[in-house]
Amino acid sequence: MQDRDIYELLAGKLEDAELAWREAGPEAYALVPAARIHEAAIFLREDPRLSFDLLMCLSGIDWDGYDESGKGKSVDILGYNPDGTPETSDRVAAGDLGVAYHLYSYRHDHKFAMQVRLARDNATVPTVSDVWPTADWHEREAWDLLGIRFAGHHDLQRILLDEEWVGHPLRKDYQMPDRWTEVPLAGQPYSKNPFKQDNAPPAGGDDSGEG
Amino acid sequence: MVIVTDVYQKILGAGASPQVLLVLGGLTMALVMALVMAACAIVFTWMERKVAGFMQSRYGPMRVGHWHGVAQPVADMLKILQKEDIIPAEADKFFFRVAPLIIFLGSLLAWAAIPFAPGFVAADLDLGLFYIFAVSGLAVIGILMAGWASNNKWALYGAARGAAQIVSYEIPIALAAIPVVMYTGSLNMNDIVHAQQGGVAGWFLLRNPFLFLAFLIYFICSIAEVNRTPFDLPETESELVAGYHTEYTGMRFAFFFLAEYANLFLVSCIATAVFLGGWQNPVPGVNVAPGLVFVVKATVLVFLQMWMRWTLPRLRVDQLMYVCWKVMIPLSLVCVVGAGIWMMVLGQLAH
Amino acid sequence: MATDDRTPAAAGGWSETEDLPGLRSELLEINMGPQHPATHGVLRLLVKTDGEIVYEVKPYIGYLHRCAEKIAEGCDYKQWTVYTDRFDYLAPMNCNFAYVTAVERFLDFPVPERAQYIRVVCAELQRIASHLIALGTFGLDMGAWTPLLYCFREREEILNLFERLCGGRMLYNYMCVGGVRFDLPEKWREDVLEFVRWFEKNKIDDYNTLLSYNKIFIERTADVGVISVEDAHAYGCTGPVLRGSGIQWDCRRNDPYAVYSHFEFDIPYGTGEVGTPGDCWDRYMVRVREMAESCKIIRQALRGLPEGPILADEIKRVLRVPAGSCYTRTESAKGELGHFIIADGGTKPFRNKVRSPSYCNLSVIEKIGRGLMVSDLVATVGSLDIVLGEIDR
C-alpha cells in the first residue's frame, strides 16, 4: 500500500484530529497531533490492512533554528571557542521539539513515517512503548538527549548519559559544559588549524571533493 | 621410602631409633614430593602452552630460553613471585591466607601413595588407593574457603559450583576403581602395579571390557575432579572472571596454579598405576628404567587431558551434575557388577 | 534493609519450590560489570538471581557514548563519515555504507556503478570478518578456546586485503559520499577471489566440525535463549537475531539498496534444527551460513565488476544536500542499520539519528533473560552479537 493511502486511512480513523501530509525531500511523512499519537499507533499496528509490526526508528528532533527555506542557513550548534572555553550565545531557543516514527510491516511490506511536533516548554507526548516495546529504549534516549517527556512510560530514565547529568545535549541551545565533576572538559586552547595560519586549501591542490 | 630410611640409618648409625628414622624419612619424602610437584607444574605449563599453541595454529612461547621458550615457566614464576600481594579489605583474612595452602595440601598428601618405581613410594600404605581418594576431597574445603573469604559474589559462585562438582564426582571415581581392587584383592598401590605383569596384555585396561569402561569413567571423572575443561565451570573465564581465585594475586595465585597442574599429573599417575600397568614395562625384554616408563605413561594421559581442554567447550553446571549422577554413577555401578560377574564366570577372582 | 521484597516469593511468586518457613532466602544481586570478559564490551548487566537461575536482567549502557550525533550536527556530511567507523568497529565498512547510502538518497545524481560494486564487495568481506569474530567469541564464551584463533586467522587475511585497499586494518573511512576513495590495487581482485575460494572450500567445514555440531556446544546452545517471532518484531530485533527465529527477511533482498538486486543469494534462517527455532544455536548457524552466502555475492560482484570512475563527478569540494528528511536502512552484519537524516540544504545535517541494530537487539534480553541460568545468560548475550560502540554511539 502506498504511504499516501495509509495516510488517508489514518486520517479517516482519527476524524477530528488535524493531520497533515508533508512531502519533504525523499520521504513524505504524516504530521499527527501529539495527543492522538497513541491512538494512531494502536490503529496502525492492529488494523489488518496495515499491521505495522516493526517500529524501525523513533527519533527525537529539535527543530529550533531550522531553515525552512532550504538554503542551509540553520543556526549552528554551540561548541568550544579557540581558547578552550565553551561557546555561549544570547539567542533564546524558541523552536519546537519533535518526534519521528518510522514504521514497517513485515506482512504487507510497506513503510510509513509519522512525526509529532511539541512546544518547547511543554514537550510531552504519550508513549508508544506499550504498542511497540522497542520504543522503550528509543524513548529513553529521546528523553536523555533531548528532554522530551513520554507520558505513561514505565521507567523514563537516562540511558546513555550518567544519571546525574544536567541538561539535554542534543538540543540546539545546549552549552558545552566546562567541567564534569572535577574534571575540566574545556581543555587546552586550540587553533582551528594547527598546521597553517589560515584555512586555504594547499596550492595546486585537487578540488575533486575529497575534503 | 625404605631406601630413604636406609640412607638415614647409614648416616645416623645403628643407634638411631625407628621413630626418628621414620620422621626424617617422611620429611625428606615430603620435600621430594613437593619439589616433584613444582617441577611438574613447571614442565606441564610449558607443555600446555605449546600444545595449545600448535592446536590453535600458532607457535606458543618461542623466545624465552632460546629453544621454543623452554624457560618460559621460569620467567612466569619469577614474575608471579614479585607481584604485589593484595588482600581485599573486607575479606576474611585468616581463611583467605589459608585456603591456597589447604588446596595445595590436598594435592601433596595424595602424592604420598603413588608408586613411581619399585620401592620408590613415599608411604607404602595398605590402604593406598582408599587413602588417595579420601585425601583428594580435602581440596573442597580449600575451595570453599577461598570463595567465601574473598568477599566476592563471583568467587562465591565459583566456589559453590566447585564444591558441588568435586564432591559429586568423587563417587564415580571410587566406584570405577573398585573392579581393579576386586582383581588385585588389595588396596595397596604396589600390589596393584605388581598384579599387572606381562607387558601390555597384563594391563587392567585390557583384561576385561568392564575394566576398559571403568578406565574411561575414571579418566573423565578425574578431569572433573581437577576442574579442567570441559568441566572447568568453577573457574570459567568468560562467566566468572576467574571463579574462586578471582581475588588472589602473586604467590597465592601461584599456589592455585601449582595445585592445578600437580593435580593434573596426579590423576594421570593414579590412572597409570591403576589401569595402565604403572611402572611395568609394556614391552617385555627391553631394559628401561621403571620410573621413566611410569612418567612417560602419565605424560601421555596428561597430553590427552590437554587435548580435550583445547578442543571441547565446557558443560553447564546442571549438565555437569546430570552427567555425574545420571550417567557416570549408573555406568560405574554397571562396571562393578559386570566386572564381578565376568571374573566369577572366568574364575579370575583374586584369592 | 527489608528482606521481604527481595525474597523470590515476594517478588511475584517466582520460585517453583515453596520457601521453607523460617529459612530466609534472598535474591542474589550480581553485577556483570562494565569490565567483564563475557559482556562483549563495556556493558553492565545487573542480574538478580535465585541461585543459578536469573530472575531479572537489567542492562546499563552508555559507557561508550561519544555523542556522535551531536558531532554530526557540527561538521560536514563528508567529514562525518570517519565517525561511522567507530560505531560498529568490527564491521566499519558496513557502517560507512549505511551512512553514505543515506546521504545519497537526497542527491539527484547517481553513484558510479563501479563504486557500487566495490562497495558491495567490501561490505560482504566485512560481513564475513564480523561473523568470524561473532563465532569465535561465542565459542570462547562456551569454553571452546580454539575456534577463536582459527577465526582470527581467517580474519587476518581479510584485514590484509583491506589494508592493501585503503590502508587501514580496522577503521577504514573508505567509502565516501558519491563513491569510494581509492580504486582497486593491482591483483586485488584476483586475491579476493582466491581468498573466497579457499575460505568456502575449507574453513566453513572446519568450523562446523569443530564447533557447530559438537555435542557439548549443542547442549549449551540449543533451546537456550529462545526469541519468539512476536518478541523479535516487538523489540525490533533484526539481522541474524530475527532470521534465527525463522523469518527469512534480509534488507539486501527485501528492501534492496546499492546493486544488491543484481546478485543471487539465499537467506539462511533458523529452523530449530537441533532445538527450538529461535534459540542460540539457530542464530549462530545463521551467521555461519551467511558467510557462505557472502562468498557467493563477492564472487558474482567481482566477476561482473564494470570499468569506470569510482567517484561521482558531481561531488564538489563543498557538498550541499537538498532539504528534506529520510530514513534509510541497510543490512549491516549485526542487523538493520539505519540513518534518519534531516537536511536543510546546507553542508551540515540538521539531525542525524543512527538506528543501530545492537541497540534494539540488546533490549530483548530484558524479556528473555528471566528464567535462564547464569551460563545461559552469557550464551544468549553472546548470540545476540552486540557491539557497544554501536549501542552507545
XYZ file of C-alpha atoms in Angstrom, chain B residues 16-342:
327
model
C 69.047 -44.307 65.734
C 65.539 -45.056 66.919
C 62.999 -46.169 64.308
C 60.696 -43.235 65.124
C 63.402 -40.708 64.344
C 64.210 -42.509 61.115
C 60.536 -42.559 60.226
C 60.114 -38.850 60.846
C 63.275 -37.942 58.948
C 62.385 -40.232 56.101
C 58.881 -38.850 55.940
C 60.049 -35.258 55.916
C 62.531 -35.949 53.172
C 59.983 -37.701 51.025
C 57.512 -34.873 51.575
C 60.126 -32.400 50.439
C 60.943 -34.537 47.427
C 57.279 -34.789 46.517
C 56.781 -31.058 46.864
C 59.746 -30.495 44.567
C 58.323 -33.020 42.125
C 55.048 -31.109 42.195
C 56.762 -27.838 41.489
C 58.838 -29.417 38.754
C 55.876 -30.970 37.045
C 53.957 -27.728 37.294
C 56.826 -26.039 35.509
C 57.145 -28.676 32.838
C 53.447 -29.020 32.250
C 52.702 -25.331 31.987
C 55.234 -25.187 29.198
C 53.765 -28.285 27.600
C 50.254 -26.890 27.898
C 51.170 -23.658 26.208
C 52.980 -25.397 23.401
C 50.215 -27.931 22.901
C 47.632 -25.155 22.942
C 49.703 -23.150 20.522
C 50.112 -25.898 17.987
C 46.475 -26.877 18.163
C 45.488 -23.282 17.598
C 47.701 -22.912 14.571
C 50.304 -20.777 16.294
C 53.645 -21.415 17.981
C 53.265 -20.734 21.684
C 56.258 -19.467 23.651
C 59.289 -19.137 21.420
C 61.680 -16.646 22.842
C 62.495 -17.257 26.476
C 65.165 -19.928 26.691
C 66.167 -19.955 23.045
C 64.593 -23.203 22.020
C 60.818 -22.959 21.840
C 60.562 -20.975 25.016
C 61.615 -23.712 27.460
C 62.456 -21.176 30.147
C 59.028 -19.516 29.862
C 57.644 -21.116 33.043
C 60.686 -19.963 34.967
C 60.058 -16.439 33.745
C 56.395 -16.770 34.709
C 57.260 -17.956 38.192
C 59.700 -15.118 38.711
C 57.066 -12.662 37.534
C 54.389 -14.055 39.823
C 56.667 -14.089 42.832
C 57.379 -10.405 42.625
C 53.748 -9.302 42.295
C 52.048 -7.286 44.971
C 50.148 -9.331 47.487
C 46.677 -7.798 47.682
C 44.115 -8.896 50.211
C 40.697 -7.256 49.814
C 39.799 -5.037 52.742
C 36.582 -6.866 53.596
C 37.992 -10.321 53.082
C 38.173 -12.839 55.868
C 41.927 -12.579 56.222
C 42.710 -15.813 58.004
C 40.800 -18.046 55.624
C 41.943 -16.026 52.657
C 45.531 -16.848 53.560
C 44.942 -20.439 54.496
C 42.805 -21.505 51.525
C 45.583 -21.904 48.925
C 47.619 -23.888 51.410
C 44.798 -26.335 52.003
C 44.299 -26.865 48.291
C 47.997 -27.426 47.868
C 47.945 -29.790 50.830
C 45.111 -31.817 49.372
C 47.242 -32.445 46.331
C 50.505 -33.027 48.150
C 49.064 -35.587 50.538
C 47.867 -37.775 47.713
C 51.329 -37.914 46.195
C 52.498 -39.868 49.219
C 50.986 -43.092 47.971
C 51.886 -43.030 44.280
C 54.335 -45.769 43.271
C 56.811 -44.290 40.814
C 59.135 -47.245 40.703
C 59.566 -50.488 42.626
C 60.433 -49.406 46.148
C 60.125 -45.713 45.358
C 56.901 -44.790 47.094
C 56.746 -42.318 49.940
C 54.310 -44.280 52.081
C 53.591 -47.897 51.329
C 50.105 -47.912 52.772
C 47.925 -50.974 52.794
C 45.050 -48.597 52.226
C 46.860 -46.773 49.428
C 44.066 -46.300 46.905
C 41.456 -45.560 49.550
C 43.787 -43.050 51.157
C 44.346 -41.263 47.839
C 40.644 -40.836 47.141
C 39.971 -39.745 50.702
C 42.644 -37.089 50.708
C 41.672 -35.667 47.321
C 38.488 -34.427 48.912
C 40.430 -32.028 51.087
C 40.580 -29.593 48.210
C 36.864 -28.887 48.537
C 37.418 -27.244 51.886
C 40.129 -25.060 50.430
C 37.940 -24.031 47.502
C 35.034 -23.119 49.726
C 37.346 -21.146 51.967
C 38.784 -19.291 49.005
C 35.391 -18.445 47.589
C 33.866 -17.342 50.844
C 36.811 -15.433 52.217
C 37.245 -13.374 49.066
C 34.115 -11.374 49.824
C 33.212 -11.502 46.158
C 29.947 -12.832 44.807
C 31.595 -14.214 41.714
C 34.141 -16.097 43.800
C 31.296 -17.486 45.866
C 29.579 -18.734 42.730
C 32.730 -20.451 41.612
C 33.335 -21.988 44.998
C 29.787 -23.298 45.282
C 29.961 -24.830 41.833
C 33.389 -26.260 42.508
C 32.374 -27.851 45.769
C 29.288 -29.437 44.234
C 31.287 -30.709 41.297
C 34.172 -32.224 43.225
C 32.039 -33.878 45.856
C 29.741 -35.378 43.233
C 32.473 -36.726 41.006
C 34.307 -38.474 43.806
C 31.668 -41.179 43.769
C 32.109 -42.495 40.229
C 35.867 -42.272 40.579
C 35.863 -44.502 43.587
C 33.322 -46.859 42.054
C 35.358 -47.125 38.869
C 38.430 -48.164 40.818
C 36.614 -50.938 42.658
C 36.845 -53.581 39.874
C 40.617 -53.183 39.971
C 40.571 -53.820 43.680
C 38.435 -56.866 43.057
C 41.114 -58.187 40.719
C 44.007 -57.464 42.996
C 42.440 -58.256 46.317
C 44.291 -55.377 47.922
C 44.142 -51.587 48.131
C 47.919 -51.322 48.260
C 49.183 -49.412 45.235
C 52.299 -51.541 44.945
C 50.224 -54.707 44.829
C 48.021 -53.204 42.143
C 51.010 -52.433 39.972
C 52.591 -55.842 40.611
C 49.350 -57.514 39.524
C 49.714 -56.059 36.035
C 52.720 -58.049 34.907
C 53.208 -59.335 31.413
C 53.501 -56.429 29.068
C 50.551 -54.642 27.567
C 48.264 -57.656 27.857
C 48.689 -57.551 31.597
C 47.281 -54.073 31.955
C 43.995 -53.907 33.801
C 42.744 -51.725 30.978
C 42.662 -54.651 28.596
C 41.824 -57.590 30.783
C 38.135 -57.109 30.915
C 35.752 -54.966 28.852
C 34.183 -53.644 32.026
C 37.577 -52.527 33.173
C 38.016 -50.656 29.912
C 34.751 -48.866 30.617
C 35.916 -48.288 34.175
C 39.075 -46.649 32.866
C 37.056 -44.293 30.680
C 34.775 -43.412 33.563
C 37.723 -42.873 35.845
C 39.525 -40.701 33.346
C 36.554 -38.476 32.579
C 35.579 -38.084 36.207
C 39.113 -37.267 37.220
C 39.087 -34.414 34.727
C 36.022 -33.143 36.528
C 37.809 -33.530 39.856
C 40.622 -31.275 38.792
C 38.368 -28.640 37.174
C 39.674 -28.936 33.630
C 37.624 -28.114 30.577
C 35.074 -29.452 29.735
C 34.340 -29.335 33.451
C 36.008 -26.073 34.402
C 32.858 -24.233 35.413
C 34.272 -23.090 38.783
C 36.943 -21.106 37.076
C 35.403 -20.162 33.777
C 36.999 -17.070 32.474
C 34.103 -15.970 30.418
C 31.494 -16.090 33.136
C 33.022 -15.694 36.500
C 36.117 -13.733 35.638
C 38.251 -16.279 37.425
C 35.915 -18.069 39.776
C 37.103 -18.831 43.251
C 40.576 -17.442 42.689
C 39.440 -14.056 41.351
C 40.829 -12.054 44.234
C 44.129 -13.839 44.574
C 47.379 -12.291 43.400
C 51.023 -13.124 43.362
C 52.287 -16.138 45.204
C 48.847 -17.193 46.443
C 47.619 -17.341 42.873
C 50.712 -19.307 42.025
C 49.675 -21.877 44.629
C 46.354 -22.405 42.873
C 48.115 -22.702 39.598
C 50.667 -25.120 41.009
C 47.967 -27.202 42.588
C 46.043 -27.407 39.316
C 48.957 -28.742 37.328
C 50.070 -31.008 40.123
C 46.551 -32.408 40.247
C 46.653 -32.915 36.518
C 49.737 -35.049 36.825
C 48.423 -36.724 39.958
C 45.277 -38.083 38.394
C 47.258 -39.228 35.391
C 49.676 -41.034 37.710
C 46.839 -42.729 39.530
C 45.254 -43.797 36.264
C 48.598 -45.111 35.085
C 49.245 -47.045 38.250
C 45.764 -48.491 38.451
C 44.872 -49.163 34.837
C 47.919 -48.852 32.639
C 50.385 -51.037 34.451
C 52.245 -48.406 36.450
C 55.977 -48.812 36.109
C 55.642 -52.227 34.441
C 57.434 -52.380 31.154
C 54.947 -52.538 28.255
C 57.436 -54.342 26.063
C 58.893 -57.288 27.999
C 62.535 -57.878 27.463
C 63.650 -54.322 26.839
C 65.541 -52.904 29.796
C 64.114 -49.460 30.603
C 64.084 -47.671 33.942
C 60.689 -48.253 35.551
C 60.445 -44.665 36.760
C 60.813 -43.434 33.205
C 58.136 -45.824 31.980
C 55.765 -44.536 34.622
C 56.411 -40.903 33.846
C 56.014 -41.420 30.108
C 52.671 -43.183 30.531
C 51.430 -40.451 32.848
C 52.580 -37.786 30.424
C 50.584 -39.366 27.617
C 47.468 -39.110 29.762
C 48.322 -35.508 30.602
C 48.585 -34.797 26.896
C 45.151 -36.347 26.412
C 43.712 -34.029 29.030
C 45.296 -31.012 27.412
C 43.988 -32.102 24.042
C 40.482 -32.278 25.469
C 40.829 -28.871 27.038
C 41.651 -27.108 23.832
C 39.076 -28.891 21.746
C 35.867 -29.080 23.692
C 33.555 -26.391 25.023
C 32.517 -26.572 28.637
C 29.425 -28.057 30.183
C 26.926 -26.001 32.083
C 26.657 -26.725 35.768
C 23.368 -28.588 35.656
C 24.546 -30.656 32.702
C 27.688 -31.464 34.648
C 25.620 -32.728 37.541
C 23.383 -34.647 35.185
C 26.378 -36.377 33.642
C 27.688 -37.322 37.048
C 24.569 -38.551 38.759
C 22.578 -39.950 35.874
C 25.292 -41.234 33.575
C 28.578 -41.838 35.345
C 27.318 -43.376 38.561
C 24.962 -45.891 36.941
C 27.673 -46.797 34.457
C 30.243 -47.293 37.163
C 27.830 -49.481 39.105
C 27.363 -51.485 35.938
C 31.148 -51.778 35.739
C 31.444 -53.077 39.266
C 28.725 -55.638 38.856
C 29.728 -56.613 35.359
C 33.398 -56.970 36.207
C 32.485 -59.119 39.155
C 30.297 -61.423 37.086
C 32.967 -61.661 34.376
